[in-house]
mmCIF file of C-alpha atoms in Angstrom:
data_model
loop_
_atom_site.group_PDB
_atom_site.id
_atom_site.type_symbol
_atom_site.label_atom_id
_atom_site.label_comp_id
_atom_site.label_asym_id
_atom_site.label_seq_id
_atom_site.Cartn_x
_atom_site.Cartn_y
_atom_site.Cartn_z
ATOM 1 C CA UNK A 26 11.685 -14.323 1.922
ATOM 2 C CA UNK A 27 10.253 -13.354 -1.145
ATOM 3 C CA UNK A 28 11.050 -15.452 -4.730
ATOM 4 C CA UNK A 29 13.671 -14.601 -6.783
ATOM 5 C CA UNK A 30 12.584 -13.121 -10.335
ATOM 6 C CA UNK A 31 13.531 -14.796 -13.275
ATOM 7 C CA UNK A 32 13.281 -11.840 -15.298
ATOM 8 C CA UNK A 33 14.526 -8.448 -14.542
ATOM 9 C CA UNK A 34 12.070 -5.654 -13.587
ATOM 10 C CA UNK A 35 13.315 -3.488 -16.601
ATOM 11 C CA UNK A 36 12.452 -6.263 -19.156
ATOM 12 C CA UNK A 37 9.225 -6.566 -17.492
ATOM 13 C CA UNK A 38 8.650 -2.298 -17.800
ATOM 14 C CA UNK A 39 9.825 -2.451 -21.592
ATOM 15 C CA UNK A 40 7.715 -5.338 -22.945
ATOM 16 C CA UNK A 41 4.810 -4.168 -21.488
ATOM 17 C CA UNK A 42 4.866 -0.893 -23.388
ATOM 18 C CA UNK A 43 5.803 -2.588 -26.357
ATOM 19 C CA UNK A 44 2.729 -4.472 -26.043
ATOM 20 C CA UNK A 45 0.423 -1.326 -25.099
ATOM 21 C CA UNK A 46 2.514 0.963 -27.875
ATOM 22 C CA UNK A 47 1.991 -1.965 -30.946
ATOM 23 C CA UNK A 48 -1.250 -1.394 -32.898
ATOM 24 C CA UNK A 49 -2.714 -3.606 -34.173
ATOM 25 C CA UNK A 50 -1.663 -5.893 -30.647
ATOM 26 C CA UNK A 51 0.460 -8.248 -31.410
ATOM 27 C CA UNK A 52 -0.297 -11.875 -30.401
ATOM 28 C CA UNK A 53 1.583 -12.423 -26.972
ATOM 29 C CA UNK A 54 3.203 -16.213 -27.840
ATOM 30 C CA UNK A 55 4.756 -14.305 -30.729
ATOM 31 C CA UNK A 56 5.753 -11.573 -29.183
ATOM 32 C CA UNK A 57 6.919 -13.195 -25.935
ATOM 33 C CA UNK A 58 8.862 -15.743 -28.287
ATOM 34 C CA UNK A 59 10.852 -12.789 -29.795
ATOM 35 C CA UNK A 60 11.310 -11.320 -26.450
ATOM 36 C CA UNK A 61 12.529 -14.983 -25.240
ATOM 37 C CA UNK A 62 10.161 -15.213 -21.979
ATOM 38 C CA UNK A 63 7.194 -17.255 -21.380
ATOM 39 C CA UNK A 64 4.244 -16.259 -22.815
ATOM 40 C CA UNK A 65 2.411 -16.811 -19.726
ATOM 41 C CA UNK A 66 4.617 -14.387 -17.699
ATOM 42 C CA UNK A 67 4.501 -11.681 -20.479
ATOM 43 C CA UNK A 68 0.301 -12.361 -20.301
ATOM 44 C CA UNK A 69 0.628 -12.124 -16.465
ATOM 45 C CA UNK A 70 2.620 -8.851 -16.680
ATOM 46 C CA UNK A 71 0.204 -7.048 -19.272
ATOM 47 C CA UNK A 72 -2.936 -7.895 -16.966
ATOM 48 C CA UNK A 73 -0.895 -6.759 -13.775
ATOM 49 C CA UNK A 74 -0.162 -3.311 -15.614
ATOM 50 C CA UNK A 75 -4.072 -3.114 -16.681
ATOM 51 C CA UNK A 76 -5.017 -3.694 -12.962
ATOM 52 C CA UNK A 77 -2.647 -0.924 -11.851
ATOM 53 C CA UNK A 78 -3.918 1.212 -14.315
ATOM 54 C CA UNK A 79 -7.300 0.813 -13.560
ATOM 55 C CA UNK A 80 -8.295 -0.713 -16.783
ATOM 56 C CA UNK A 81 -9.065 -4.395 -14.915
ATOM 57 C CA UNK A 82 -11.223 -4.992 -11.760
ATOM 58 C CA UNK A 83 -10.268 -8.527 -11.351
ATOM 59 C CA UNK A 84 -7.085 -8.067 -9.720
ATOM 60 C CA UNK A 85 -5.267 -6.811 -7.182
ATOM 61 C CA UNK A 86 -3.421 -3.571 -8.156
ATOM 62 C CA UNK A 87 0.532 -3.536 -6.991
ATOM 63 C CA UNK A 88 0.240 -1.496 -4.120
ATOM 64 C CA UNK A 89 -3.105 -3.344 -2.933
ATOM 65 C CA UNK A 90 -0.987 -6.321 -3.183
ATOM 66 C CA UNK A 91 1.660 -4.883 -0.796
ATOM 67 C CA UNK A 92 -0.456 -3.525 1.808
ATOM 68 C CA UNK A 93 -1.908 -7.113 1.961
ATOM 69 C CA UNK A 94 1.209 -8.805 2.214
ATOM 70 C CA UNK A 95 2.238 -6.067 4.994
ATOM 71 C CA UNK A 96 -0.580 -6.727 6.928
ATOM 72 C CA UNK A 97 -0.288 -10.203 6.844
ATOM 73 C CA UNK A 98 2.836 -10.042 8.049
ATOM 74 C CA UNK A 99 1.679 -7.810 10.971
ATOM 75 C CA UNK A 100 -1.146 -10.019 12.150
ATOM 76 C CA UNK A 101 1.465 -12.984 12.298
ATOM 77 C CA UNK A 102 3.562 -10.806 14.326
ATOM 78 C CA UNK A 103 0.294 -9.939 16.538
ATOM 79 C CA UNK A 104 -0.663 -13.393 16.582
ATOM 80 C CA UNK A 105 2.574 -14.417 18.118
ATOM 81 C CA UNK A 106 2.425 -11.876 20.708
ATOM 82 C CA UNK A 107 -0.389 -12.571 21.647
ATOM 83 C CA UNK A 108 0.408 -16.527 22.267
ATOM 84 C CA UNK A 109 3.170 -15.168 24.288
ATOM 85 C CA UNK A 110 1.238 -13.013 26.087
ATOM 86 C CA UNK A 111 -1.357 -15.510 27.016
ATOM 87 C CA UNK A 112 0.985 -18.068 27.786
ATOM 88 C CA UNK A 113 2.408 -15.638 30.495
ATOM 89 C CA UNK A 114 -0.420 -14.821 31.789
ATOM 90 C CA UNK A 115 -1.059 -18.595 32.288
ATOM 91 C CA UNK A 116 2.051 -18.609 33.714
ATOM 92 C CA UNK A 117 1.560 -16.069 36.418
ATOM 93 C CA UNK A 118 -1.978 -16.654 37.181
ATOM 94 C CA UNK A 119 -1.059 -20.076 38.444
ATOM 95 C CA UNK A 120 2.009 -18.786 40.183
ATOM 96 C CA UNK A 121 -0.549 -16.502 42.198
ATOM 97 C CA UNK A 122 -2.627 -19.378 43.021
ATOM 98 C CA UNK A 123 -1.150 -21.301 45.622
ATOM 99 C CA UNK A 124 -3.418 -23.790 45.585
ATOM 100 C CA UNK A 125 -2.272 -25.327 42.481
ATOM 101 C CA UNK A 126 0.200 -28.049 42.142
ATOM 102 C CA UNK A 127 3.624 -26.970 41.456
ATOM 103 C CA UNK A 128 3.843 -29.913 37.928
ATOM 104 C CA UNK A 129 0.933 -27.325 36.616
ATOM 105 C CA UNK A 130 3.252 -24.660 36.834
ATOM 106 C CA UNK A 131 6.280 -26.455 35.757
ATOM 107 C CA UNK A 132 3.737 -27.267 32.785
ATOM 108 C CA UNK A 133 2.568 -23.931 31.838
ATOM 109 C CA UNK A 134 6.306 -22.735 32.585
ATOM 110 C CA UNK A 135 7.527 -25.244 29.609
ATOM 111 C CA UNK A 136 4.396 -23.687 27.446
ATOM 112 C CA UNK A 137 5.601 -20.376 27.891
ATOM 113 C CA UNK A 138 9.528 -21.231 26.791
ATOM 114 C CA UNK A 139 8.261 -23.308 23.874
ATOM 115 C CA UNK A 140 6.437 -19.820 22.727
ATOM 116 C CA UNK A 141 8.846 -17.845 23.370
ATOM 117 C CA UNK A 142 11.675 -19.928 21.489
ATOM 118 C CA UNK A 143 9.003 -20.270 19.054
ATOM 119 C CA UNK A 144 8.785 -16.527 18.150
#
């Protein structure tokens, strides 16, 4: 679950073109004093609207940063499936094999409910 924002979204929107509309720029502690937000968030929220601009090549743009945090999610998702799946697989290889001992299979049977329950 994602962090709450401290400041709302429009806030964010209007003080950044205030900043980018102001000639001469206007130093960001003042002007983040008069807005009454920290000037490090105000800072942070000019160089994020640069970057999704184009204007900066250090950071992530916006969408960039949500197509990595979706596919992050997804290969967690994968990752777990595929502990599941292997787990099974463990699962019913041994219950082929009936040369194995059945506290094996009682083993690799608790594996595969931990993994599941884990998911």
């Amino acid at each position: 679950m994602a962090a709450q924002m401290k400041y709302p979204p429009e806030l964010r929107r209007r003080a950044v073109e205030m900043y980018r509309s102001a000639d001469p720029k206007p130093v960001i502690r003042q002007m983040a004093r008069d807005l009454g937000v920290h000037h490090e968030a105000l800072r942070n929220w000019i160089r994020q609207d640069e970057a999704d601009r184009g204007e900066r090549d250090d950071r992530l743009t916006t969408a960039e940063k949500e197509e990595l945090a979706a596919l992050r999610k997804e290969n967690a998702e994968l990752r777990r499936s595929c502990e599941i799946l292997k787990a099974a697989s463990a699962f019913f290889a041994q219950e082929l094999c009936a040369t194995r001992r059945r506290v094996d299979r009682e083993a690799v049977g608790d594996r595969l409910r931990q993994v599941v329950v884990a998911a």
